[in-house]
XYZ file of N, CA, C and O in Angstrom:
708
model
N 30.586 60.873 -4.761
C 29.175 61.173 -4.819
C 28.441 60.439 -3.691
O 28.455 60.912 -2.581
N 27.805 59.294 -4.059
C 27.091 58.517 -3.054
C 27.858 57.229 -2.787
O 28.459 56.662 -3.688
N 27.799 56.812 -1.558
C 28.458 55.539 -1.256
C 27.545 54.377 -1.643
O 26.389 54.566 -2.055
N 28.032 53.163 -1.489
C 27.302 51.966 -1.925
C 26.004 51.770 -1.153
O 25.008 51.290 -1.702
N 25.970 52.144 0.117
C 24.768 51.987 0.936
C 23.641 52.912 0.480
O 22.468 52.513 0.451
N 23.956 54.112 0.116
C 22.931 55.050 -0.368
C 22.368 54.575 -1.709
O 21.160 54.676 -1.965
N 23.226 54.055 -2.581
C 22.748 53.541 -3.870
C 21.871 52.295 -3.669
O 20.838 52.151 -4.326
N 22.287 51.414 -2.784
C 21.490 50.217 -2.494
C 20.128 50.593 -1.917
O 19.101 49.996 -2.267
N 20.105 51.574 -1.027
C 18.854 52.036 -0.432
C 17.930 52.605 -1.514
O 16.723 52.333 -1.515
N 18.432 53.354 -2.441
C 17.616 53.921 -3.519
C 17.045 52.847 -4.436
O 15.861 52.882 -4.799
N 17.879 51.873 -4.820
C 17.424 50.811 -5.713
C 16.402 49.910 -5.010
O 15.366 49.550 -5.590
N 16.678 49.546 -3.747
C 15.733 48.674 -3.041
C 14.415 49.392 -2.765
O 13.351 48.765 -2.786
N 14.454 50.686 -2.527
C 13.222 51.454 -2.346
C 12.389 51.472 -3.628
O 11.162 51.336 -3.588
N 13.049 51.632 -4.764
C 12.347 51.612 -6.046
C 11.730 50.242 -6.314
O 10.564 50.148 -6.706
N 12.484 49.169 -6.080
C 11.969 47.820 -6.318
C 10.815 47.469 -5.393
O 9.833 46.864 -5.818
N 10.910 47.834 -4.131
C 9.811 47.515 -3.212
C 8.558 48.307 -3.568
O 7.443 47.787 -3.473
N 8.710 49.547 -4.009
C 7.558 50.328 -4.451
C 6.909 49.697 -5.675
O 5.675 49.604 -5.766
N 7.723 49.231 -6.614
C 7.180 48.569 -7.807
C 6.457 47.273 -7.449
O 5.392 46.977 -8.008
N 7.009 46.480 -6.539
C 6.350 45.232 -6.135
C 5.039 45.482 -5.412
O 4.057 44.765 -5.623
N 4.990 46.493 -4.569
C 3.744 46.824 -3.878
C 2.700 47.309 -4.879
O 1.517 46.938 -4.795
N 3.104 48.118 -5.850
C 2.161 48.582 -6.875
C 1.643 47.405 -7.703
O 0.449 47.356 -8.055
N 2.506 46.430 -8.006
C 2.079 45.244 -8.744
C 1.094 44.414 -7.926
O 0.075 43.939 -8.453
N 1.356 44.243 -6.637
C 0.439 43.487 -5.772
C -0.917 44.187 -5.665
O -1.964 43.531 -5.672
N -0.938 45.492 -5.592
C -2.195 46.243 -5.541
C -2.947 46.095 -6.862
O -4.176 45.906 -6.873
N -2.244 46.131 -7.990
C -2.896 45.955 -9.292
C -3.499 44.561 -9.416
O -4.611 44.398 -9.941
N -2.794 43.541 -8.938
C -3.321 42.170 -8.970
C -4.561 42.058 -8.090
O -5.561 41.449 -8.480
N -4.523 42.657 -6.911
C -5.666 42.616 -6.007
C -6.879 43.308 -6.616
O -7.996 42.784 -6.563
N -6.682 44.470 -7.230
C -7.801 45.185 -7.846
C -8.344 44.448 -9.057
O -9.546 44.491 -9.327
N -7.490 43.745 -9.776
C -7.978 42.997 -10.942
C -8.825 41.799 -10.528
O -9.626 41.308 -11.325
N -8.672 41.325 -9.303
C -9.506 40.219 -8.821
C -10.971 40.634 -8.736
O -11.862 39.805 -8.884
N -11.232 41.915 -8.488
C -12.604 42.396 -8.419
C -13.212 42.572 -9.804
O -14.422 42.574 -9.963
N -12.381 42.728 -10.822
C -12.867 42.897 -12.189
C -13.330 41.563 -12.759
O -14.371 41.473 -13.407
N -12.561 40.498 -12.513
C -12.875 39.173 -13.051
C -13.750 38.407 -12.066
O -13.274 37.600 -11.297
N -15.043 38.681 -12.092
C -15.964 37.966 -11.210
C -16.737 36.937 -12.023
O -17.036 37.147 -13.193
N -17.039 35.832 -11.397
C -17.797 34.768 -12.040
C -18.944 34.375 -11.131
O -18.870 34.508 -9.908
N -20.004 33.868 -11.724
C -21.161 33.417 -10.973
C -21.441 31.973 -11.356
O -22.258 31.715 -12.236
N -20.767 31.021 -10.705
C -20.979 29.620 -11.071
C -22.339 29.127 -10.600
O -22.868 29.586 -9.595
N -22.865 28.197 -11.328
C -24.154 27.614 -10.979
C -23.987 26.132 -10.694
O -23.116 25.474 -11.249
N -24.820 25.639 -9.844
C -24.788 24.224 -9.497
C -26.152 23.769 -9.046
O -27.117 24.536 -9.030
N -26.223 22.520 -8.663
C -27.479 21.937 -8.209
C -27.176 20.948 -7.095
O -26.244 20.158 -7.199
N -27.955 21.004 -6.043
C -27.840 20.070 -4.923
C -29.194 19.410 -4.732
O -30.202 20.090 -4.552
N -29.211 18.094 -4.813
C -30.428 17.317 -4.566
C -30.199 16.445 -3.345
O -29.172 15.780 -3.240
N -31.157 16.442 -2.455
C -31.073 15.607 -1.264
C -31.649 14.239 -1.581
O -32.808 14.121 -1.939
N -30.811 13.187 -1.476
C -31.280 11.822 -1.730
C -31.993 11.262 -0.505
O -33.060 10.672 -0.619
N -31.395 11.434 0.679
C -32.047 10.975 1.908
C -31.520 11.763 3.096
O -30.390 12.229 3.106
N -32.379 11.885 4.084
C -32.039 12.557 5.333
C -32.636 11.719 6.445
O -33.855 11.601 6.556
N -31.777 11.093 7.251
C -32.237 10.205 8.320
C -31.639 10.656 9.641
O -30.507 11.112 9.696
N -32.412 10.489 10.697
C -31.968 10.833 12.043
C -32.053 9.567 12.888
O -33.064 8.868 12.876
N -30.969 9.279 13.628
C -30.893 8.086 14.462
C -30.598 8.459 15.904
O -29.862 9.405 16.171
N -31.163 7.669 16.841
C -30.798 7.764 18.257
C -29.473 7.040 18.442
O -29.253 5.982 17.871
N -28.607 7.584 19.254
C -27.347 6.922 19.570
C -26.882 7.391 20.948
O -27.408 8.363 21.493
N -25.910 6.696 21.495
C -25.346 7.099 22.781
C -24.253 8.128 22.539
O -23.454 8.004 21.612
N -24.188 9.129 23.405
C -23.153 10.148 23.309
C -21.809 9.536 23.659
O -21.710 8.701 24.564
N -20.757 9.941 22.964
C -19.434 9.349 23.219
C -18.891 9.733 24.586
O -18.330 8.924 25.290
N -19.051 10.976 24.961
C -18.502 11.414 26.245
C -19.330 10.930 27.426
O -18.802 10.682 28.494
N -20.631 10.862 27.224
C -21.538 10.476 28.292
C -22.366 9.289 27.816
O -23.444 9.472 27.249
N -21.903 8.054 28.025
C -22.598 6.887 27.471
C -23.997 6.668 28.027
O -24.784 5.960 27.438
N -24.336 7.284 29.129
C -25.668 7.122 29.707
C -26.665 8.113 29.100
O -27.852 8.019 29.353
N -26.209 9.059 28.276
C -27.095 10.031 27.638
C -27.326 9.655 26.183
O -26.448 9.135 25.517
N -28.520 9.935 25.702
C -28.885 9.694 24.308
C -28.760 11.007 23.522
O -29.004 12.081 24.063
N -28.396 10.890 22.260
C -28.416 12.039 21.370
C -28.871 11.571 19.996
O -28.963 10.381 19.738
N -29.182 12.515 19.136
C -29.619 12.196 17.785
C -28.586 12.700 16.793
O -28.078 13.820 16.918
N -28.283 11.863 15.807
C -27.356 12.227 14.738
C -28.088 12.180 13.411
O -28.868 11.267 13.159
N -27.812 13.154 12.555
C -28.423 13.187 11.235
C -27.440 12.710 10.185
O -26.257 13.046 10.221
N -27.921 11.888 9.260
C -27.106 11.387 8.153
C -27.757 11.814 6.847
O -28.945 11.586 6.628
N -26.957 12.415 5.980
C -27.461 12.994 4.746
C -26.770 12.336 3.560
O -25.550 12.146 3.570
N -27.538 11.992 2.549
C -26.995 11.577 1.256
C -27.516 12.576 0.237
O -28.706 12.919 0.253
N -26.635 13.042 -0.629
C -27.013 14.105 -1.554
C -26.272 13.937 -2.874
O -25.303 13.198 -2.978
N -26.758 14.630 -3.875
C -26.147 14.647 -5.201
C -25.749 16.080 -5.520
O -26.578 16.993 -5.418
N -24.492 16.255 -5.903
C -23.978 17.579 -6.240
C -23.578 17.600 -7.703
O -22.869 16.715 -8.178
N -24.036 18.626 -8.408
C -23.598 18.891 -9.772
C -23.276 20.373 -9.831
O -24.178 21.206 -9.703
N -22.002 20.698 -10.010
C -21.601 22.104 -10.036
C -20.406 22.280 -10.960
O -19.477 21.476 -10.943
N -20.457 23.332 -11.755
C -19.341 23.682 -12.620
C -18.701 24.940 -12.046
O -19.201 26.050 -12.233
N -17.600 24.759 -11.335
C -16.911 25.873 -10.686
C -15.702 26.346 -11.479
O -14.899 27.135 -10.979
N -15.548 25.873 -12.708
C -14.407 26.260 -13.538
C -14.336 27.758 -13.828
O -13.234 28.294 -13.938
N -15.462 28.484 -13.941
C -15.344 29.928 -14.182
C -14.663 30.695 -13.039
O -14.205 31.812 -13.236
N -14.583 30.093 -11.853
C -13.927 30.766 -10.728
C -12.410 30.769 -10.848
O -11.735 31.541 -10.173
N -11.867 29.889 -11.672
C -10.417 29.813 -11.815
C -9.932 30.837 -12.834
O -10.412 30.890 -13.957
N -8.994 31.659 -12.423
C -8.276 32.556 -13.322
C -6.805 32.547 -12.902
O -6.390 31.716 -12.099
N -6.019 33.448 -13.421
C -4.584 33.420 -13.161
C -4.234 33.733 -11.714
O -3.116 33.480 -11.273
N -5.179 34.274 -10.930
C -4.906 34.620 -9.538
C -5.560 33.645 -8.555
O -5.534 33.857 -7.358
N -6.157 32.561 -9.030
C -6.821 31.610 -8.139
C -5.845 30.510 -7.743
O -5.333 29.803 -8.600
N -5.612 30.379 -6.466
C -4.743 29.314 -5.971
C -5.530 28.031 -5.778
O -5.137 26.974 -6.240
N -6.675 28.118 -5.073
C -7.514 26.948 -4.840
C -8.894 27.401 -4.400
O -9.100 28.550 -4.037
N -9.836 26.447 -4.440
C -11.202 26.677 -3.975
C -11.489 25.770 -2.791
O -11.044 24.625 -2.757
N -12.230 26.282 -1.858
C -12.739 25.472 -0.758
C -14.252 25.405 -0.944
O -14.947 26.410 -0.860
N -14.759 24.211 -1.247
C -16.170 24.004 -1.532
C -16.779 23.231 -0.368
O -16.192 22.257 0.100
N -17.958 23.668 0.100
C -18.565 22.982 1.232
C -20.083 23.032 1.146
O -20.663 23.937 0.550
N -20.711 22.006 1.727
C -22.166 21.923 1.813
C -22.559 22.248 3.244
O -22.039 21.668 4.195
N -23.487 23.170 3.367
C -23.864 23.702 4.663
C -25.343 23.442 4.925
O -26.167 23.579 4.025
N -25.668 23.043 6.142
C -27.064 22.876 6.563
C -27.413 24.018 7.510
O -26.671 24.292 8.451
N -28.525 24.692 7.238
C -28.959 25.811 8.067
C -30.349 25.508 8.617
O -31.248 25.148 7.867
N -30.514 25.660 9.927
C -31.813 25.417 10.557
C -31.874 26.190 11.866
O -30.862 26.668 12.374
N -33.065 26.308 12.399
C -33.288 26.968 13.681
C -33.770 25.911 14.668
O -34.727 25.192 14.392
N -33.103 25.826 15.831
C -33.475 24.794 16.797
C -34.677 25.230 17.633
O -35.249 26.300 17.417
N -35.062 24.396 18.587
C -36.266 24.643 19.387
C -36.150 25.902 20.247
O -37.149 26.522 20.573
N -34.927 26.305 20.609
C -34.734 27.501 21.427
C -34.702 28.775 20.580
O -34.544 29.867 21.105
N -34.776 28.638 19.253
C -34.770 29.804 18.368
C -33.388 30.238 17.916
O -33.231 31.324 17.378
N -32.391 29.403 18.127
C -31.018 29.735 17.735
C -30.777 29.246 16.308
O -31.072 28.097 15.981
N -30.254 30.117 15.456
C -29.925 29.725 14.086
C -28.619 28.947 14.077
O -27.607 29.410 14.607
N -28.637 27.765 13.492
C -27.456 26.911 13.423
C -27.027 26.735 11.968
O -27.874 26.578 11.095
N -25.726 26.732 11.759
C -25.143 26.464 10.459
C -24.102 25.385 10.658
O -23.156 25.568 11.419
N -24.277 24.253 9.961
C -23.404 23.105 10.147
C -22.840 22.705 8.790
O -23.587 22.530 7.835
N -21.523 22.547 8.716
C -20.892 22.041 7.503
C -20.956 20.523 7.552
O -20.494 19.903 8.505
N -21.541 19.905 6.517
C -21.679 18.455 6.508
C -20.746 17.783 5.503
O -20.542 16.569 5.568
N -20.189 18.550 4.557
C -19.278 17.981 3.550
C -18.405 19.105 3.023
O -18.837 20.259 2.924
N -17.140 18.794 2.711
C -16.269 19.792 2.104
C -15.268 19.135 1.167
O -15.086 17.919 1.180
N -14.641 19.972 0.367
C -13.640 19.505 -0.591
C -12.779 20.685 -1.004
O -13.268 21.802 -1.173
N -11.476 20.431 -1.183
C -10.551 21.445 -1.678
C -10.264 21.132 -3.135
O -9.884 20.015 -3.470
N -10.445 22.120 -4.004
C -10.197 21.971 -5.436
C -8.980 22.813 -5.773
O -8.995 24.031 -5.605
N -7.928 22.162 -6.254
C -6.674 22.858 -6.539
C -6.442 23.126 -8.024
O -5.607 23.945 -8.362
N -7.154 22.413 -8.899
C -6.946 22.570 -10.339
C -8.270 22.864 -11.032
O -9.319 22.408 -10.598
N -8.190 23.577 -12.131
C -9.389 23.900 -12.903
C -10.040 22.646 -13.468
O -11.259 22.567 -13.572
N -9.242 21.644 -13.794
C -9.769 20.399 -14.351
C -10.631 19.642 -13.341
O -11.498 18.868 -13.716
N -10.389 19.841 -12.059
C -11.143 19.157 -11.010
C -12.341 19.968 -10.512
O -13.028 19.550 -9.581
N -12.595 21.135 -11.111
C -13.629 22.036 -10.613
C -15.016 21.719 -11.146
O -15.978 22.379 -10.773
N -15.145 20.722 -12.005
C -16.461 20.279 -12.456
C -16.883 19.132 -11.543
O -16.484 17.995 -11.728
N -17.691 19.436 -10.537
C -18.015 18.477 -9.484
C -19.318 17.768 -9.806
O -20.363 18.402 -9.948
N -19.250 16.460 -9.926
C -20.426 15.605 -10.080
C -20.219 14.453 -9.112
O -19.464 13.528 -9.393
N -20.863 14.527 -7.955
C -20.659 13.522 -6.920
C -21.969 13.178 -6.238
O -22.905 13.970 -6.236
N -21.973 12.005 -5.627
C -23.092 11.563 -4.783
C -22.535 11.066 -3.456
O -22.637 9.893 -3.129
N -21.933 11.952 -2.674
C -21.354 11.500 -1.406
C -22.382 11.507 -0.284
O -23.514 11.942 -0.447
N -21.951 11.009 0.859
C -22.741 11.155 2.077
C -22.016 12.169 2.944
O -20.924 12.621 2.600
N -22.622 12.524 4.055
C -21.996 13.571 4.857
C -20.657 13.105 5.426
O -20.487 11.966 5.831
N -19.728 14.033 5.428
C -18.378 13.777 5.923
C -18.303 14.042 7.430
O -17.525 13.424 8.139
N -19.107 14.975 7.883
C -19.132 15.364 9.290
C -20.525 15.097 9.856
O -21.524 15.144 9.146
N -20.602 14.863 11.149
C -21.880 14.553 11.797
C -22.789 15.771 11.802
O -22.362 16.887 12.068
N -24.032 15.530 11.536
C -25.060 16.550 11.678
C -25.662 16.321 13.055
O -26.409 15.367 13.272
N -25.264 17.161 13.989
C -25.589 16.937 15.391
C -26.140 18.219 15.998
O -25.576 19.295 15.784
N -27.195 18.093 16.740
C -27.799 19.234 17.423
C -27.233 19.306 18.837
O -27.128 18.295 19.528
N -26.877 20.506 19.279
C -26.292 20.659 20.615
C -27.263 20.303 21.727
O -26.853 19.866 22.797
N -28.559 20.472 21.488
C -29.538 20.112 22.517
C -29.823 18.613 22.516
O -30.678 18.154 23.254
N -29.106 17.852 21.688
C -29.161 16.394 21.586
C -30.432 15.855 20.929
O -30.636 14.665 20.874
N -31.315 16.721 20.445
C -32.534 16.244 19.809
C -32.931 17.179 18.674
O -32.802 18.397 18.789
N -33.435 16.605 17.593
C -33.909 17.384 16.455
C -35.417 17.639 16.524
O -36.011 18.058 15.542
N -36.037 17.402 17.689
C -37.466 17.676 17.833
C -37.690 19.182 17.815
O -36.910 19.947 18.365
N -38.779 19.596 17.199
C -39.168 21.007 17.094
C -38.118 21.864 16.397
O -37.974 23.041 16.691
N -37.388 21.268 15.484
C -36.397 22.006 14.702
C -37.066 22.473 13.423
O -37.841 21.739 12.806
N -36.783 23.707 13.027
C -37.367 24.233 11.799
C -36.814 23.463 10.594
O -35.780 22.804 10.694
N -37.487 23.533 9.463
C -36.967 22.844 8.271
C -35.560 23.326 7.919
O -35.240 24.503 8.044
N -34.730 22.386 7.494
C -33.337 22.690 7.171
C -33.196 22.993 5.681
O -33.864 22.400 4.855
N -32.312 23.927 5.360
C -31.956 24.240 3.983
C -30.490 23.892 3.802
O -29.658 24.174 4.667
N -30.156 23.286 2.681
C -28.782 22.922 2.374
C -28.290 23.818 1.244
O -29.009 24.042 0.271
N -27.064 24.326 1.381
C -26.515 25.195 0.349
C -25.071 24.805 0.061
O -24.319 24.450 0.967
N -24.717 24.856 -1.208
C -23.352 24.585 -1.666
C -22.650 25.921 -1.788
O -23.031 26.774 -2.586
N -21.624 26.111 -0.976
C -20.907 27.386 -0.943
C -19.451 27.162 -1.306
O -18.941 26.052 -1.242
N -18.778 28.239 -1.672
C -17.368 28.163 -2.047
C -16.612 29.359 -1.501
O -17.201 30.391 -1.180
N -15.311 29.173 -1.386
C -14.394 30.213 -0.946
C -13.226 30.206 -1.919
O -12.536 29.205 -2.048
N -13.021 31.310 -2.624
C -11.916 31.425 -3.574
C -10.702 31.961 -2.837
O -10.746 33.043 -2.254
N -9.616 31.194 -2.865
C -8.374 31.597 -2.214
C -7.385 32.033 -3.297
O -6.870 31.198 -4.025
N -7.110 33.336 -3.398
C -6.216 33.825 -4.450
C -4.752 33.780 -4.017
O -4.437 33.605 -2.841
N -3.869 33.933 -4.997
C -2.449 34.079 -4.678
C -2.208 35.411 -3.977
O -1.471 35.477 -3.003
N -2.828 36.472 -4.486
C -2.709 37.806 -3.907
C -4.104 38.406 -3.862
O -4.836 38.351 -4.837
N -4.499 38.967 -2.726
C -5.793 39.626 -2.637
C -6.651 39.051 -1.534
O -6.206 38.263 -0.707
N -7.898 39.461 -1.560
C -8.836 39.076 -0.510
C -9.559 37.779 -0.860
O -9.732 37.446 -2.026
N -9.968 37.040 0.171
C -10.774 35.842 -0.019
C -12.183 36.263 -0.424
O -12.731 37.207 0.127
N -12.752 35.553 -1.381
C -14.124 35.838 -1.784
C -14.980 34.606 -1.534
O -14.542 33.479 -1.742
N -16.193 34.853 -1.068
C -17.134 33.795 -0.752
C -18.324 33.884 -1.694
O -18.643 34.961 -2.194
N -18.981 32.760 -1.913
C -20.153 32.759 -2.759
C -20.970 31.498 -2.553
O -20.574 30.580 -1.839
N -22.126 31.478 -3.205
C -23.030 30.341 -3.113
C -23.340 29.860 -4.521
O -23.716 30.645 -5.382
N -23.186 28.556 -4.742
C -23.423 27.986 -6.063
C -24.795 27.352 -6.183
O -25.349 27.303 -7.279
N -25.357 26.849 -5.097
C -26.664 26.182 -5.168
C -27.310 26.179 -3.794
O -26.634 26.264 -2.766
N -28.643 26.042 -3.808
C -29.416 25.967 -2.564
C -30.591 25.028 -2.789
O -31.191 25.024 -3.851
N -30.909 24.252 -1.765
C -32.056 23.347 -1.864
C -33.286 24.006 -1.251
O -33.196 25.034 -0.581
N -34.406 23.362 -1.442
C -35.630 23.787 -0.768
C -35.553 23.344 0.693
O -34.659 22.586 1.084
N -36.476 23.766 1.497
C -36.485 23.390 2.913
C -36.928 21.942 3.078
O -37.860 21.496 2.421
N -36.232 21.235 3.983
C -36.558 19.847 4.287
C -36.828 19.721 5.777
O -36.046 20.197 6.596
N -37.938 19.052 6.111
C -38.241 18.794 7.522
C -37.327 17.697 8.034
O -37.037 16.744 7.330
N -36.894 17.831 9.275
C -36.109 16.785 9.902
C -37.034 15.632 10.247
O -38.061 15.831 10.893
N -36.695 14.414 9.837
C -37.564 13.270 10.103
C -37.504 12.849 11.568
O -36.619 13.261 12.315
N -38.439 11.998 11.947
C -38.425 11.433 13.300
C -37.224 10.515 13.447
O -36.795 9.859 12.503
N -36.683 10.456 14.661
C -35.496 9.641 14.917
C -35.838 8.157 14.857
O -36.887 7.716 15.329
N -34.918 7.387 14.268
C -35.064 5.930 14.183
C -34.329 5.262 15.326
O -33.758 5.923 16.179
N -34.314 3.930 15.345
C -33.660 3.190 16.423
C -32.165 3.433 16.450
O -31.586 3.991 15.529
N -31.531 2.942 17.500
C -30.122 3.194 17.758
C -29.217 2.618 16.667
O -29.528 1.614 16.045
N -28.091 3.294 16.480
C -27.059 2.848 15.543
C -25.905 2.316 16.356
O -25.488 2.904 17.341
N -25.350 1.209 15.957
C -24.202 0.649 16.696
C -22.925 1.249 16.222
O -22.690 1.454 15.100
């Protein structure tokens, strides 16, 4: 009848079709199980300091330092298809030239559902720095807590858990060593 190669080809074709159908079903089910987590971000302090640029020590630049309080329950985002969450705090503002800037100032990777209830008071992990080296004439900044759900199978989904009101950038203080 059929040799071993023809039988192997038929069985492997059936198995690969079944696995692809299972992966498509898992991907489509990710759209059914949607969650809308809520959180709160409070800005404790926002300070801007004059400092010397690292690459060009004869030039001055301004760095922003942020302290904030985060309270967010991201546990509803975890289901059987969630591998991990990438949570980050973003600052959005428009500079003096009219360019919209988005800067990530803090992030965290959450791998377990038990760790998805975030209550922290950290400071910024990354520098809040303007490319024009000065925060003068910058529009008020808004801070938002965003997340990225990374599934085992399927598409990445993005969302926003909290947003603050607009905050004016303060005047720069003396140099930081």
